[in-house]
Coordinates of C-alpha atoms and ligand atoms in Angstrom, one line a residue:
M128 CA -38.5 -124.6 66.8
Q129 CA -36.0 -124.1 70.0
T130 CA -36.1 -127.6 72.2
L131 CA -39.1 -127.0 75.1
I132 CA -37.5 -128.5 78.3
S133 CA -40.2 -129.5 80.9
P134 CA -37.5 -130.1 84.0
S135 CA -39.9 -132.3 86.5
L136 CA -39.6 -131.8 90.4
L137 CA -40.6 -135.4 91.1
A138 CA -36.6 -135.7 91.1
A139 CA -36.8 -132.4 93.1
D140 CA -35.6 -131.8 97.7
F141 CA -39.7 -131.5 98.2
M142 CA -37.2 -129.7 101.7
N143 CA -36.9 -126.6 100.3
L144 CA -39.1 -127.1 97.3
K145 CA -39.3 -122.9 96.7
A146 CA -35.9 -122.7 96.0
D147 CA -35.9 -125.5 93.5
I148 CA -39.0 -123.5 91.9
D149 CA -36.9 -120.7 92.0
M150 CA -34.1 -121.8 90.3
V151 CA -36.5 -123.0 87.3
N152 CA -38.0 -120.2 86.9
N153 CA -34.8 -118.3 87.0
S154 CA -33.9 -121.1 84.2
D155 CA -34.0 -121.0 80.7
A156 CA -36.7 -124.1 81.8
D157 CA -40.3 -123.4 80.0
W158 CA -42.3 -125.4 82.1
F159 CA -42.7 -127.5 84.7
H160 CA -43.7 -130.7 85.0
L161 CA -45.8 -132.1 87.5
D162 CA -45.7 -135.8 87.9
I163 CA -49.7 -137.4 89.4
M164 CA -49.8 -140.5 89.8
D165 CA -52.1 -142.7 92.2
G166 CA -50.4 -145.5 93.7
V167 CA -52.4 -147.3 91.1
F168 CA -53.1 -146.7 87.7
V169 CA -48.5 -146.6 88.3
P170 CA -47.5 -148.8 91.7
N171 CA -46.3 -145.8 93.3
I172 CA -48.2 -142.2 94.5
S173 CA -47.4 -138.8 94.8
Y174 CA -48.8 -135.5 95.2
G175 CA -51.8 -134.1 93.9
P176 CA -54.0 -130.8 93.6
P177 CA -53.0 -129.4 97.3
V178 CA -49.2 -129.1 96.2
V179 CA -50.0 -128.9 93.1
E180 CA -51.5 -125.6 94.3
Q181 CA -48.9 -124.4 96.2
I182 CA -46.4 -124.6 93.5
N183 CA -48.8 -122.5 91.0
K184 CA -49.1 -120.0 93.9
I185 CA -44.9 -119.4 92.7
A186 CA -44.2 -120.5 89.4
K187 CA -43.5 -118.0 86.5
K188 CA -43.5 -120.6 83.3
P189 CA -47.2 -123.2 82.1
L190 CA -48.3 -126.0 84.3
D191 CA -47.6 -129.1 82.7
V192 CA -49.7 -131.8 84.5
H193 CA -48.9 -135.5 84.0
L194 CA -51.4 -137.2 85.2
M195 CA -50.7 -141.3 86.2
I196 CA -54.0 -141.8 87.4
I197 CA -57.4 -144.1 86.6
D198 CA -60.8 -142.4 85.7
P199 CA -58.4 -138.8 85.5
D200 CA -62.0 -137.1 84.1
R201 CA -63.1 -137.6 87.8
Y202 CA -59.9 -134.8 88.3
I203 CA -60.1 -132.2 85.4
E204 CA -62.2 -129.5 87.6
V205 CA -59.6 -130.0 89.9
F206 CA -56.7 -129.4 88.1
K207 CA -57.7 -126.1 86.3
K208 CA -58.4 -125.0 89.4
V209 CA -55.2 -125.6 90.9
G210 CA -52.9 -123.9 87.8
A211 CA -52.8 -126.9 85.1
D212 CA -51.9 -125.2 81.2
I213 CA -51.7 -128.7 80.0
L214 CA -52.8 -131.4 81.3
T215 CA -52.0 -134.5 79.8
V216 CA -53.9 -138.0 80.5
H217 CA -53.1 -141.2 80.1
Y218 CA -53.9 -143.3 76.4
E219 CA -54.2 -146.7 78.5
A220 CA -56.7 -144.9 81.7
C221 CA -59.1 -143.7 79.5
T222 CA -61.8 -145.6 78.5
H223 CA -63.4 -142.8 76.4
L224 CA -60.3 -141.1 75.3
H225 CA -61.9 -138.4 72.6
R226 CA -64.9 -137.0 75.8
T227 CA -61.5 -136.9 78.3
I228 CA -60.2 -134.6 75.8
Q229 CA -63.0 -132.3 74.6
N230 CA -63.7 -132.4 78.3
I231 CA -59.6 -130.8 78.8
H232 CA -60.2 -128.7 76.1
S233 CA -63.5 -127.2 77.2
H234 CA -61.6 -126.9 81.0
G235 CA -59.1 -124.0 78.8
M236 CA -56.5 -126.3 79.1
K237 CA -53.6 -128.0 76.5
A238 CA -54.9 -132.1 76.5
G239 CA -51.9 -134.1 76.0
V240 CA -52.4 -137.9 75.8
S241 CA -49.3 -140.0 76.8
L242 CA -48.3 -143.2 76.3
N243 CA -46.2 -146.5 77.8
P244 CA -43.6 -147.5 75.8
H245 CA -46.2 -150.9 75.2
T246 CA -48.5 -148.5 73.7
P247 CA -47.8 -148.9 69.1
V248 CA -47.9 -144.8 68.3
S249 CA -51.0 -146.3 65.9
V250 CA -53.4 -145.8 68.4
L251 CA -53.3 -142.2 68.1
E252 CA -54.6 -142.3 64.5
D253 CA -58.2 -141.4 65.0
I254 CA -57.0 -138.6 67.7
I255 CA -53.8 -136.8 66.7
S256 CA -56.4 -134.4 65.1
D257 CA -57.7 -132.9 68.0
I258 CA -54.9 -133.1 71.2
D259 CA -51.5 -130.9 71.3
L260 CA -48.8 -132.8 73.1
V261 CA -48.0 -136.3 72.4
L262 CA -45.9 -137.4 76.2
L263 CA -44.4 -140.8 75.1
M264 CA -42.3 -142.6 78.2
S265 CA -39.0 -144.3 77.0
V266 CA -39.3 -145.8 81.3
N267 CA -42.6 -147.3 82.3
P268 CA -44.4 -144.5 84.0
G269 CA -44.2 -144.2 88.3
F270 CA -40.8 -144.0 89.0
G271 CA -37.8 -141.2 88.4
G272 CA -34.4 -141.7 87.6
Q273 CA -34.7 -144.7 85.3
S274 CA -32.7 -145.8 82.4
F275 CA -34.0 -144.9 78.9
I276 CA -35.8 -147.1 76.5
E277 CA -34.4 -147.3 73.2
N278 CA -37.3 -147.7 71.4
T279 CA -38.4 -144.9 72.1
Y280 CA -36.4 -143.5 68.6
T281 CA -38.4 -145.2 66.6
K282 CA -41.9 -143.6 68.0
V283 CA -40.6 -140.2 67.8
E284 CA -40.1 -141.3 64.8
K285 CA -43.1 -143.3 63.2
L286 CA -45.1 -140.3 65.7
K287 CA -43.5 -137.9 62.9
A288 CA -45.0 -138.8 59.9
L289 CA -48.3 -139.7 61.7
I290 CA -48.3 -135.8 62.6
T291 CA -47.3 -134.6 59.4
D292 CA -49.3 -137.1 57.3
K293 CA -52.7 -136.0 59.0
N294 CA -51.2 -132.1 58.9
A295 CA -51.8 -132.3 62.7
N296 CA -50.2 -129.9 64.9
V297 CA -49.0 -131.7 68.3
I298 CA -46.1 -131.0 70.6
I299 CA -43.6 -134.7 70.8
E300 CA -42.5 -135.1 74.3
I301 CA -40.3 -137.4 75.5
D302 CA -41.2 -138.9 79.6
G303 CA -38.4 -140.8 81.1
G304 CA -34.3 -141.2 81.4
V305 CA -33.8 -138.2 79.5
N306 CA -30.3 -136.8 79.5
L307 CA -27.6 -135.1 77.6
E308 CA -27.1 -137.6 75.4
T309 CA -30.6 -139.2 74.4
G310 CA -31.9 -136.1 74.4
K311 CA -29.7 -135.3 71.7
K312 CA -30.8 -138.3 69.8
L313 CA -34.7 -137.7 70.3
I314 CA -34.5 -134.2 68.3
E315 CA -33.0 -135.5 65.6
A316 CA -35.9 -138.4 65.9
G317 CA -38.4 -135.1 66.3
A318 CA -38.9 -134.5 69.7
D319 CA -40.2 -130.9 70.4
A320 CA -39.9 -131.7 74.2
L321 CA -38.0 -132.8 76.6
V322 CA -39.5 -133.9 80.2
A323 CA -35.4 -134.0 82.6
G324 CA -36.8 -135.1 86.4
S325 CA -32.8 -137.2 88.2
F326 CA -30.4 -135.4 85.3
V327 CA -31.3 -132.0 86.3
F328 CA -31.7 -132.3 90.0
N329 CA -29.2 -134.5 91.1
A330 CA -27.0 -132.3 88.9
E331 CA -24.4 -130.2 90.2
N332 CA -25.4 -127.0 88.0
P333 CA -29.5 -127.7 87.8
T334 CA -29.4 -125.0 85.7
N335 CA -26.9 -124.9 83.7
T336 CA -27.7 -128.7 83.6
I337 CA -31.0 -126.9 82.0
A338 CA -29.4 -124.9 79.3
D339 CA -27.3 -127.3 78.3
L340 CA -30.8 -129.0 77.6
K341 CA -31.4 -126.1 76.5
K342 CA -28.5 -126.3 73.9
L343 CA -28.9 -129.5 72.1
Ligands
DX5_659 C1 -42.4 -141.0 85.6 C2 -42.3 -139.8 85.4 C3 -41.0 -138.8 85.1 C4 -39.7 -138.5 85.9 C5 -38.5 -138.5 85.0 O1 -43.1 -142.1 85.6 O2 -43.7 -140.1 84.4 O3 -41.7 -137.3 84.6 O4 -39.9 -137.8 86.9 O5 -37.0 -139.1 86.0 P1 -36.4 -139.1 85.0 O6 -35.6 -138.5 84.3 O7 -35.4 -138.7 86.3 O8 -36.3 -140.4 84.0
ZN660 ZN1 -43.9 -137.4 83.7

């Protein structure tokens, strides 16, 4: 399978967001990665459902929504309404993760679970067969442009082994510090999907940069 590329709009130019969305629409990218931060679960506030709703009006690819918020159950229906296709919640933010996953599925979305850098993949053992995607954080969530945490490669390998062992059908997506160098090693370790924010939007030619990531 070819690697899925999900550019993170967090690094886009919000004064010219339409141009950046069109660029992604016309690129080799597969999804739009949308980072929702509440200033509580992570030390930053990004944007919320009204902005996602506007993005969805012109986005021609699935919306891969990453919720970095506490108590995400309160917002599952809202994000469905504004166009989310994949809804990813944090393991660390969910007391009743199984119920949250059921709730996401009942709204017709794919369900993802994200792990912070300190959370071992073994915590997913009893939920892996119920989810569609695991989003491994390769930086501490909250900001774009941080440097990649090297331990992530081992986590990808462990996650891949868990998925194989359980005979599950789960996409391994990586988020934070992804570039051509880290991306290549992540794919070798078993990653299926790469999120890239600053590497894409700060590039001289973002379209070519997405194509380069896609070719890895
Ligand atoms: C970080 C976000 C990421 C971020 C990645 O909290 O979840 O999606 O946009 O940005 P880069 O690719 O610049 O590390
Ligand atoms: Zn993200």
